[in-house]
mmCIF file of C-alpha atoms and ligand atoms in Angstrom:
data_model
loop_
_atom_site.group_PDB
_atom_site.id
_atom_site.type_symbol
_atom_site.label_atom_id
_atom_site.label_comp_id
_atom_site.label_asym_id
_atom_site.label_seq_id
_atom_site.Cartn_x
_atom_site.Cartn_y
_atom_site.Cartn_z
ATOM 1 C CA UNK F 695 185.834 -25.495 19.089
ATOM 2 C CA UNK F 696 183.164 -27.579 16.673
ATOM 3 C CA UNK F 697 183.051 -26.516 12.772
ATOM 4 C CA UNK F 698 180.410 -27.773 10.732
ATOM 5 C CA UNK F 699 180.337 -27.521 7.057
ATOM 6 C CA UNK F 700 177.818 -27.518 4.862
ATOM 7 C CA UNK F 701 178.472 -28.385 1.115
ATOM 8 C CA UNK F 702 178.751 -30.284 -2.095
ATOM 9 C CA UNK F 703 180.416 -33.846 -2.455
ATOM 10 C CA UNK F 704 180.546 -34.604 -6.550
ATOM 11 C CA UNK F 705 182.335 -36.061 -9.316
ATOM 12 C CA UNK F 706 184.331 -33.414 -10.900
ATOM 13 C CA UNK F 707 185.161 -33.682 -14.743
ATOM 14 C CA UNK F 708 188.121 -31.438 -15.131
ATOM 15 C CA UNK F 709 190.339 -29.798 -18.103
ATOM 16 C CA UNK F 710 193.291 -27.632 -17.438
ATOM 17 C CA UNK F 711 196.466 -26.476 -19.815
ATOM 18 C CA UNK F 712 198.086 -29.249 -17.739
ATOM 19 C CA UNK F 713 195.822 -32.459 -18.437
ATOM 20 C CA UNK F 714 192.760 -33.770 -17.565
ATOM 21 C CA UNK F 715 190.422 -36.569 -15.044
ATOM 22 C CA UNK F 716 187.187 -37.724 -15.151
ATOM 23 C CA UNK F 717 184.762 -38.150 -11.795
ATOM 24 C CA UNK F 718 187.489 -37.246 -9.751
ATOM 25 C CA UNK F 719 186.231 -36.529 -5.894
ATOM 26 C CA UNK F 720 185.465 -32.567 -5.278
ATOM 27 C CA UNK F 721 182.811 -30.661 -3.994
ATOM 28 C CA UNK F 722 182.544 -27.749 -2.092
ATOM 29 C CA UNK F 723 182.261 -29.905 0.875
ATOM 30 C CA UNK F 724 184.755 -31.769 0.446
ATOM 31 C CA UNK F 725 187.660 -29.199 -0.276
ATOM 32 C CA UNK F 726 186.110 -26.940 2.483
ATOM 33 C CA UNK F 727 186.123 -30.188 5.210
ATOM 34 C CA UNK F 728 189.231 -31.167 3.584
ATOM 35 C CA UNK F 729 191.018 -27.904 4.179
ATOM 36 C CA UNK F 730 190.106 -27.400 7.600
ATOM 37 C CA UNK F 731 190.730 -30.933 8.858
ATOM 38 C CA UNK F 732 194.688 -29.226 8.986
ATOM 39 C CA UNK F 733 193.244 -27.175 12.020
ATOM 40 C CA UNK F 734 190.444 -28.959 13.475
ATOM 41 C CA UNK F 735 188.052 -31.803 12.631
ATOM 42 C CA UNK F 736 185.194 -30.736 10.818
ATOM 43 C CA UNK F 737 181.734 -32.039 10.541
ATOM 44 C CA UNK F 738 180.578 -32.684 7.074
ATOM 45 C CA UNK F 739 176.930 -32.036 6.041
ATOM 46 C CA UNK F 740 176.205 -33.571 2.740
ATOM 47 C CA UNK F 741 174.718 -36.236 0.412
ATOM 48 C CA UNK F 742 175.390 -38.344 -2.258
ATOM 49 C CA UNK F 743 174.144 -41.025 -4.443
ATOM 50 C CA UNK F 744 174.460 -44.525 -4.539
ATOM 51 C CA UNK F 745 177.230 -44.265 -7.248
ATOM 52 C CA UNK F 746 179.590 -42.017 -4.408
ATOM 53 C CA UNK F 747 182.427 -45.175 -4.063
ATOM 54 C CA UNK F 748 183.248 -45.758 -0.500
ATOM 55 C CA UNK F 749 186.791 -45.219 -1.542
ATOM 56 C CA UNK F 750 185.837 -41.399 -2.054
ATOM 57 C CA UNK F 751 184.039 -42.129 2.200
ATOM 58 C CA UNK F 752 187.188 -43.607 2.906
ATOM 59 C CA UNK F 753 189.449 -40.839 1.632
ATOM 60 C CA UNK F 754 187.690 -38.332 4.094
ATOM 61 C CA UNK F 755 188.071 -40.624 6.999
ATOM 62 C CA UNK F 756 191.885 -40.642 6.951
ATOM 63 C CA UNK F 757 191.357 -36.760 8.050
ATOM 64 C CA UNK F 758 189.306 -37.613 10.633
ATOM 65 C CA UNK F 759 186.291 -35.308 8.875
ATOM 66 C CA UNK F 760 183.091 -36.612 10.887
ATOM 67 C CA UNK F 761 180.867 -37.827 8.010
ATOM 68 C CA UNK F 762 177.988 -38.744 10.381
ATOM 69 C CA UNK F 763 176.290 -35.869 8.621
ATOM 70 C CA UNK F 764 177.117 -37.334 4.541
ATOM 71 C CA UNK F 765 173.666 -38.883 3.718
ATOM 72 C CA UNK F 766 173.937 -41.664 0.978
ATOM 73 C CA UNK F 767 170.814 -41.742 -0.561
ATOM 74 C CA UNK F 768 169.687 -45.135 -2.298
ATOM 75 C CA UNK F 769 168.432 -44.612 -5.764
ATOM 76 C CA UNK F 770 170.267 -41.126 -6.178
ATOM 77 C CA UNK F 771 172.748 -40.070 -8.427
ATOM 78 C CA UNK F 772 175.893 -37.568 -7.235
ATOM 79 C CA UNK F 773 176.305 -33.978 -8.090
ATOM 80 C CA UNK F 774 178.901 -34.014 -11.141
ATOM 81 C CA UNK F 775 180.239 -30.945 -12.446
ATOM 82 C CA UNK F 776 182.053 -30.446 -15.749
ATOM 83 C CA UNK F 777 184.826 -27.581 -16.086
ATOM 84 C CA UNK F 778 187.345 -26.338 -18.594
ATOM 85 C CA UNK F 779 190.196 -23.484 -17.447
ATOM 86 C CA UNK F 780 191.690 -21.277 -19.809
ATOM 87 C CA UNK F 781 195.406 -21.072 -20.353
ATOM 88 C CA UNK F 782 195.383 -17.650 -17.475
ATOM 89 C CA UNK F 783 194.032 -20.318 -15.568
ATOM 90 C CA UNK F 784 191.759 -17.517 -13.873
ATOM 91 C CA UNK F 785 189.053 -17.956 -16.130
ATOM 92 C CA UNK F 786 187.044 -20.987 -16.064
ATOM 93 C CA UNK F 787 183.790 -22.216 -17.906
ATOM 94 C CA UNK F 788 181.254 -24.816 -16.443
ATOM 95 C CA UNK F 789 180.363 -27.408 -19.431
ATOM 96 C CA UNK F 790 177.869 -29.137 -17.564
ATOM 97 C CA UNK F 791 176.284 -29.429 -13.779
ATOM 98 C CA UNK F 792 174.013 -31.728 -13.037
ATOM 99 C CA UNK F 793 172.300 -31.074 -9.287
ATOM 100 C CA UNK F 794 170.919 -34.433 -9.669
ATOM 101 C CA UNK F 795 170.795 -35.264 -5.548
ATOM 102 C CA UNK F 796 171.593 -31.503 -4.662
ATOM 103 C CA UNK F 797 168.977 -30.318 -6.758
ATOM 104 C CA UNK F 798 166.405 -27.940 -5.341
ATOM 105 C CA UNK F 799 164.280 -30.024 -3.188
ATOM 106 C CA UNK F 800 167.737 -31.015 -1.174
ATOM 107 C CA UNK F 801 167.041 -30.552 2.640
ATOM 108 C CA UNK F 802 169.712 -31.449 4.459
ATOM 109 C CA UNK F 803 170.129 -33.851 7.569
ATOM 110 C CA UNK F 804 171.686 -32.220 10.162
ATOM 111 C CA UNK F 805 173.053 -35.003 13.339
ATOM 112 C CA UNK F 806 171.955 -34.163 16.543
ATOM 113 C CA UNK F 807 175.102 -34.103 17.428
ATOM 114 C CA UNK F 808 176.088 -31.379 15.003
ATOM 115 C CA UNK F 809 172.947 -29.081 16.270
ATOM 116 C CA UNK F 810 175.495 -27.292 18.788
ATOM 117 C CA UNK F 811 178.082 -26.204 16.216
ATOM 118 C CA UNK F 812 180.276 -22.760 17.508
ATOM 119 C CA UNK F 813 182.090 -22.678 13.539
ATOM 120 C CA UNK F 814 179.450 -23.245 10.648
ATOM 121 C CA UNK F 815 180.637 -22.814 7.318
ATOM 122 C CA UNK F 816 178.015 -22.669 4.409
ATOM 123 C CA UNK F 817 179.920 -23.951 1.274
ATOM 124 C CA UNK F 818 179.270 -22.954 -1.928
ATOM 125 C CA UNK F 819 175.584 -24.313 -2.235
ATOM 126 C CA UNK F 820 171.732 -23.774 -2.780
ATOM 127 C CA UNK F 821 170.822 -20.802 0.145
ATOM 128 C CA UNK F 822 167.482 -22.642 0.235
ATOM 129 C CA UNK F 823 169.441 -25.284 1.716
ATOM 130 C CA UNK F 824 171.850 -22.973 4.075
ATOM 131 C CA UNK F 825 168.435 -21.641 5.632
ATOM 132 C CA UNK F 826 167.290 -25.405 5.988
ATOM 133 C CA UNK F 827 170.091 -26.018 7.671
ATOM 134 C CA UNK F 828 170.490 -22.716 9.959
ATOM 135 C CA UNK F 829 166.802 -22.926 11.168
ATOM 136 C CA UNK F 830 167.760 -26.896 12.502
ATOM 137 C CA UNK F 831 170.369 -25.649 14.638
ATOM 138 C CA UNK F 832 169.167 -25.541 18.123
ATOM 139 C CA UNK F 833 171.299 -23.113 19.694
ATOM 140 C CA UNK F 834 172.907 -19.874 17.715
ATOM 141 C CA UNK F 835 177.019 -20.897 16.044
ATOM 142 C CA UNK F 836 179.375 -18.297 17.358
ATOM 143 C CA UNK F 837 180.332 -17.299 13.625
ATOM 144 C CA UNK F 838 178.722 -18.599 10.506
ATOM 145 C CA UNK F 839 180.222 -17.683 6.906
ATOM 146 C CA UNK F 840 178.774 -18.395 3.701
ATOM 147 C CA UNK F 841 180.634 -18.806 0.074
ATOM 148 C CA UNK F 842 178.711 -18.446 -2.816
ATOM 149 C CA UNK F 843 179.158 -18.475 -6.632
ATOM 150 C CA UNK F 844 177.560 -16.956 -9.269
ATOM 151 C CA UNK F 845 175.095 -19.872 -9.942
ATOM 152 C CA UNK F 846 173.301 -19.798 -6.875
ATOM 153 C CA UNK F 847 173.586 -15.612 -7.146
ATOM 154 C CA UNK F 848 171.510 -15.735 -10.483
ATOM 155 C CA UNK F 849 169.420 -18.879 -9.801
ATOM 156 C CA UNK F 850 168.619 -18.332 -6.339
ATOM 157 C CA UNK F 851 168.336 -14.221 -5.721
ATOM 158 C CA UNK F 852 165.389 -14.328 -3.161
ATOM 159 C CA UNK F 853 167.041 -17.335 -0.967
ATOM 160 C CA UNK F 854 169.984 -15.327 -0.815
ATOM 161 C CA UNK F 855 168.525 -12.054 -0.227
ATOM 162 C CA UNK F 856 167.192 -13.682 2.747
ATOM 163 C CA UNK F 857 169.923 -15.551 3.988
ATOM 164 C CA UNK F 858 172.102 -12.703 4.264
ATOM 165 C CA UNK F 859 170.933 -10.769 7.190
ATOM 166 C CA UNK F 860 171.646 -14.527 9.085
ATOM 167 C CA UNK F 861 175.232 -14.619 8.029
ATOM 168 C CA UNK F 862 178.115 -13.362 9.918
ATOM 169 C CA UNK F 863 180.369 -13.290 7.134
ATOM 170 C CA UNK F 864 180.154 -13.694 3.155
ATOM 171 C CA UNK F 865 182.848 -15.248 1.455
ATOM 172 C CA UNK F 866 183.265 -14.136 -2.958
ATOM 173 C CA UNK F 867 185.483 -13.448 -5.528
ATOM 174 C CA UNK F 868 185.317 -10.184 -7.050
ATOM 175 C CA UNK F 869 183.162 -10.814 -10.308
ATOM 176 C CA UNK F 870 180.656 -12.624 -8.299
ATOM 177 C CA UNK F 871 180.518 -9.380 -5.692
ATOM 178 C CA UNK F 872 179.771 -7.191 -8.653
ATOM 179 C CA UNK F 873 177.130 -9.656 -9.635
ATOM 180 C CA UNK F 874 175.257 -9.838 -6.681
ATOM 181 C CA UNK F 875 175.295 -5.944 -6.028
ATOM 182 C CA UNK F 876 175.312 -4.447 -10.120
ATOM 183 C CA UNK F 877 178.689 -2.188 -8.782
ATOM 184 C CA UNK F 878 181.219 -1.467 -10.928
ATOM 185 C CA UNK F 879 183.663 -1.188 -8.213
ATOM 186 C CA UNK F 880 184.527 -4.056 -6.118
ATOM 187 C CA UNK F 881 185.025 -2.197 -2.824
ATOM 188 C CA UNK F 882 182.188 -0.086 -3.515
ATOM 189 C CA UNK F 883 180.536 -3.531 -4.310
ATOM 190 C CA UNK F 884 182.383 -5.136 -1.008
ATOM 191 C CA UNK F 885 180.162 -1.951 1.167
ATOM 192 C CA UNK F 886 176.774 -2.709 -0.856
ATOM 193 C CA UNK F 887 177.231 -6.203 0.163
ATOM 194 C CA UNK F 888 177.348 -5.159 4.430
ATOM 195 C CA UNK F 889 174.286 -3.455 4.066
ATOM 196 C CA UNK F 890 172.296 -6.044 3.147
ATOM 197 C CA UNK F 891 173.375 -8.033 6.185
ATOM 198 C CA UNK F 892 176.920 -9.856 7.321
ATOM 199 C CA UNK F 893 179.349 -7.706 9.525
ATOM 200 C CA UNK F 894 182.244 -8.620 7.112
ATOM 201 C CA UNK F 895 182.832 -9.557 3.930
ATOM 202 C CA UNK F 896 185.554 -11.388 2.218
ATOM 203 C CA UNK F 897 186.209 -10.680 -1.613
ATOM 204 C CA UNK F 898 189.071 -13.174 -3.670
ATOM 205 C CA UNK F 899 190.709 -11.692 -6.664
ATOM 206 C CA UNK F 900 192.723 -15.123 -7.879
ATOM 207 C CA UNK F 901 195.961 -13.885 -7.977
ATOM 208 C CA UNK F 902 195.951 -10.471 -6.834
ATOM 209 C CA UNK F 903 194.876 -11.938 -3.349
ATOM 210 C CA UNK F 904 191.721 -11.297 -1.227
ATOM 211 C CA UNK F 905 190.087 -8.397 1.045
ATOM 212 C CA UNK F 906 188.375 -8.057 4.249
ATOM 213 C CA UNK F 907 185.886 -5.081 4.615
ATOM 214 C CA UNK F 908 184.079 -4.337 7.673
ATOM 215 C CA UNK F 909 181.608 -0.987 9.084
ATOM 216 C CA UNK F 910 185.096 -0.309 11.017
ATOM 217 C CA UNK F 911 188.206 -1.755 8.981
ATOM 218 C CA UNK F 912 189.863 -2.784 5.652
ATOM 219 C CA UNK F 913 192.563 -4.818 5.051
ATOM 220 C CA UNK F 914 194.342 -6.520 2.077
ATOM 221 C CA UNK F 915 196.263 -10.101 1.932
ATOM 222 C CA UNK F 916 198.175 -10.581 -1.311
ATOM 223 C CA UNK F 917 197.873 -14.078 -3.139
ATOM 224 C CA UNK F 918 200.864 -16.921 -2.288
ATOM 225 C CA UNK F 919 202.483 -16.494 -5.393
ATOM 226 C CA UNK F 920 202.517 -20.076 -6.775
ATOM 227 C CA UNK F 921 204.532 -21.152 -9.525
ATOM 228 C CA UNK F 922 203.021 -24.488 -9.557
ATOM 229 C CA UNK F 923 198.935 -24.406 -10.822
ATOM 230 C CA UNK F 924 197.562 -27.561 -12.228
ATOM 231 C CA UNK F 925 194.112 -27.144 -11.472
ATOM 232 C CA UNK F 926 192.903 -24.672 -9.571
ATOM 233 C CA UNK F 927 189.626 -26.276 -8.852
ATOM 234 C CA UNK F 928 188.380 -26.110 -4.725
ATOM 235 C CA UNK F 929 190.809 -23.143 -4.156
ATOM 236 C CA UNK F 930 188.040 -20.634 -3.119
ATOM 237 C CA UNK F 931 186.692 -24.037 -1.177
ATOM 238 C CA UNK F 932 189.636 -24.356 0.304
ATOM 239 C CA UNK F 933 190.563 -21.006 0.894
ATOM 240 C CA UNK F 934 187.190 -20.820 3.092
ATOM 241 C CA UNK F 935 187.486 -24.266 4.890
ATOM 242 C CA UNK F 936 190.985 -23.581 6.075
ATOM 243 C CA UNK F 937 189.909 -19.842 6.775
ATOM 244 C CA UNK F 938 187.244 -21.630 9.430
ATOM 245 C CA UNK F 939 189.363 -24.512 10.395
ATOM 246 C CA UNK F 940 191.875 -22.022 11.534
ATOM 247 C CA UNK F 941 189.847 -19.837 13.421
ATOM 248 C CA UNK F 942 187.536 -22.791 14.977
ATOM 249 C CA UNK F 943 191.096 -24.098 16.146
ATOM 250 C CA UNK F 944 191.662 -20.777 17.901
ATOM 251 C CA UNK F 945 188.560 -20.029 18.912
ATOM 252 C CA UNK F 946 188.110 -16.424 18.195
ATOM 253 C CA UNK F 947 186.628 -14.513 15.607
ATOM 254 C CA UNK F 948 187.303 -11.211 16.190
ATOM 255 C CA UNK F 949 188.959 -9.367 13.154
ATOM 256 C CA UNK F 950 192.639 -9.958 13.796
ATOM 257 C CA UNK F 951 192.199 -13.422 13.924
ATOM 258 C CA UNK F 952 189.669 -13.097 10.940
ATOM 259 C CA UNK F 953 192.824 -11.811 9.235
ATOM 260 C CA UNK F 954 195.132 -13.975 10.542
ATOM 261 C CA UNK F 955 192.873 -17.067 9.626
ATOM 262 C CA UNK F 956 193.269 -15.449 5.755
ATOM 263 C CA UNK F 957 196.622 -15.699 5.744
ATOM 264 C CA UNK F 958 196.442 -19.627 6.460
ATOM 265 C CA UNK F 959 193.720 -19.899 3.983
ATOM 266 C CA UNK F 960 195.569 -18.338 1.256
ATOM 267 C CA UNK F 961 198.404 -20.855 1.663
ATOM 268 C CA UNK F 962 195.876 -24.082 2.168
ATOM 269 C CA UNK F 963 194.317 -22.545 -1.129
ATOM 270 C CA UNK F 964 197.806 -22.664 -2.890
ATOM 271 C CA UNK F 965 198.681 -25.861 -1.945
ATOM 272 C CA UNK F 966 195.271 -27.628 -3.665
ATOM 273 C CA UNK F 967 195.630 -26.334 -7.045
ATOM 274 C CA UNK F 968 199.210 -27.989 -6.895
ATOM 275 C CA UNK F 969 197.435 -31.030 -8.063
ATOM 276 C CA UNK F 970 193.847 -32.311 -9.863
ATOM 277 C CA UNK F 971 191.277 -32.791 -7.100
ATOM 278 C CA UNK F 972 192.674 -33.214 -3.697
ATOM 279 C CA UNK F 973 195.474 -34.922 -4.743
ATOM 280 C CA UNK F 974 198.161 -32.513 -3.562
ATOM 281 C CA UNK F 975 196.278 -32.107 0.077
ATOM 282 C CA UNK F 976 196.285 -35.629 0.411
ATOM 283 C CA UNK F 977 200.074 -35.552 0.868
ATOM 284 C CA UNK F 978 200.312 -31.745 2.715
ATOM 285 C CA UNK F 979 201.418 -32.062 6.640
ATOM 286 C CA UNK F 980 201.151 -29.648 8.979
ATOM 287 C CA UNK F 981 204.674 -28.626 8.958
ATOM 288 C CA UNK F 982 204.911 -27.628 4.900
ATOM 289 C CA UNK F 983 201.916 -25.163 5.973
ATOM 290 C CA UNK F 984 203.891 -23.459 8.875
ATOM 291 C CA UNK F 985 207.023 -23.223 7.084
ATOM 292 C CA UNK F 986 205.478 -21.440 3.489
ATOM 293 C CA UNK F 987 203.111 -19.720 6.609
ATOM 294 C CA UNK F 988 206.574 -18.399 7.609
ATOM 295 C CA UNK F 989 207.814 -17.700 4.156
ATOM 296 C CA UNK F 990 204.917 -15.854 3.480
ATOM 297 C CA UNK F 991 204.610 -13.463 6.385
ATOM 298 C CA UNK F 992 208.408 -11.985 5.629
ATOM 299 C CA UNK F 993 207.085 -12.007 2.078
ATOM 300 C CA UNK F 994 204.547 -9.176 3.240
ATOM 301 C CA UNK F 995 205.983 -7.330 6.229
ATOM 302 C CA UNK F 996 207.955 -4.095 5.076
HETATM 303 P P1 LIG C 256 185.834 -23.645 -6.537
HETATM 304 O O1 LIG C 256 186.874 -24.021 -7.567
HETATM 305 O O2 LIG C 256 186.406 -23.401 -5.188
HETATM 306 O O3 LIG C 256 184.940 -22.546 -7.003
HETATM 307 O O4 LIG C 256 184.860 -24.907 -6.356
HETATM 308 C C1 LIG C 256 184.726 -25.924 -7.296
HETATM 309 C C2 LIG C 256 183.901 -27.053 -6.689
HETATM 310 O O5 LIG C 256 182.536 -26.639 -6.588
HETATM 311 C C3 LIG C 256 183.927 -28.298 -7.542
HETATM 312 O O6 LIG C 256 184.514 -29.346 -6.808
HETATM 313 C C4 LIG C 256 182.476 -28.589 -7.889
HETATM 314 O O7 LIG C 256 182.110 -29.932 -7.708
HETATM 315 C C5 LIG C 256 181.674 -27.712 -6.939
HETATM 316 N N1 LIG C 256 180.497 -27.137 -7.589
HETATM 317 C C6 LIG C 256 180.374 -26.707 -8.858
HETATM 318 N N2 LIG C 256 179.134 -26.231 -9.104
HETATM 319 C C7 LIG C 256 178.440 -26.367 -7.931
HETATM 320 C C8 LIG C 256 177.120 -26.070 -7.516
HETATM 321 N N3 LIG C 256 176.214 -25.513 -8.353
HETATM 322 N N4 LIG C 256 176.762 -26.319 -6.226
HETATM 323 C C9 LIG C 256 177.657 -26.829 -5.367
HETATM 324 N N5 LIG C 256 178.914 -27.159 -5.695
HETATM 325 C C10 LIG C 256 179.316 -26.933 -6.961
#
């Protein structure tokens, strides 16, 4: 069935304990198309400046992500986003964001052809512009899921107030769930968060894994445990593209294959902070996902 993703396509500045790059390709977008492309094409809603190097366009197109939806606007300048991780590699800081072409007034274009989507996955991105896009879709997606991040949850409250009630499922790490809800607790947190709309909700805790919560269920997924981080830049991203990807591939969205689709997610997610940018996704195949899939599952049955 048809995912579209909505998201950020920038230059990403990036400093971890193992090195650094300058304007290296990233986005929310981008990992979030990137990651799903494993399990299904996605279509990409984004835009860029006229400094986004067609090499970056050209990079996408080798997974087949449908980029009729990646506006290049003349005159413009990319989003570019500046980050330093700590030596835990959990904690990160953002030196500098600049909106520029996804700054507040960004509406997005949404293809006729992508009007019809089943799969929609809001990336981490301004809620003004998830609402833009939800009210141009012409007939209702099966499932839509939004990320967010604590930017948008302190600079756009209101926006995201309101978007919530249209979402299916929210997508957060823990601190950010706490944020958005002033709980303590994160599952307490996790239950604040239904009632103010989605059916489920999906909180990351880096490397003590990730939780569903539902009205009716619970259920944990440990982290892959990765002895390889470089940078763990798009993981979340990824972690929500391939969660999307997977279940657009299978077509379902009930909560078993919710949690089944987390288990792909989480390894996507390790893979991409193998390497700076997308780097270590450009080389994945199908088959290394199956067989640390494999590894993983007797890694958590008992
Ligand atoms: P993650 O590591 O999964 O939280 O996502 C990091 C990605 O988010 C980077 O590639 C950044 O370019 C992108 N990003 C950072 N800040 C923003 C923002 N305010 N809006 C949209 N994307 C952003």
């Amino acid at each position: 069935m048809s995912l579209l993703v909505i998201g950020s396509a920038a230059f990403d500045s990036i400093q971890t304990p193992s090195g650094s790059r300058e304007k290296v390709i990233g986005g929310s977008g981008v990992y979030a198309a990137f990651a799903a492309s494993f399990f299904t094409p996605a279509r990409l809603v984004s835009v860029v400046g006229e400094d986004w190097p067609d090499d970056y366009t050209a990079r996408l197109q080798k997974r087949n992500i449908d980029l009729e939806g990646l506006e290049i606007r003349s005159g413009a300048q990319t989003l570019a986003w500046t980050g330093k991780y700590f030596e835990n590699l959990n904690d990160r800081e953002t030196l500098d964001i600049r909106l520029n072409v996804m700054g507040e007034e960004y509406s997005p274009l949404v293809p006729e052809s992508y009007r019809e989507s089943d799969f929609v996955l809001l990336a981490n991105g301004s809620p003004v512009s998830h609402l833009d896009l939800l009210a141009k879709m012409t007939a209702k997606p099966r499932l839509t899921v939004a990320d967010t991040m604590d930017f948008y949850i302190q600079n756009c409250p209101d926006p995201l107030r309101e978007l919530l009630p249209q979402i299916d499922g929210l997508i957060l790490n823990d601190s950010e769930a706490r944020l958005l809800t002033g709980e303590k607790n994160t599952i307490t947190a996790a239950r604040r968060i239904l009632e103010m709309g989605p059916t489920f909700v999906i909180v990351k805790k880096g490397e003590n894994g990730a939780f569903y919560l539902s009205r009716r269920a619970i259920r944990l997924i440990p982290a892959y445990p990765s002895e390889k981080v470089v940078d763990p830049t798009g993981a979340g991203d990824s972690f929500a593209g391939a969660l999307l990807g997977a279940l657009a591939a299978s077509g379902r969205s009930d909560p078993e294959s919710i949690i089944a689709a987390m288990a792909r997610a989480t390894v996507v997610a390790g893979y991409t902070v193998e390497g700076f940018s997308l780097e270590r996704l450009e080389t994945l195949t199908e088959g290394e996902i199956e067989s640390r899939l494999a590894a993983f599952r007797t890694m958590i049955t008992f």
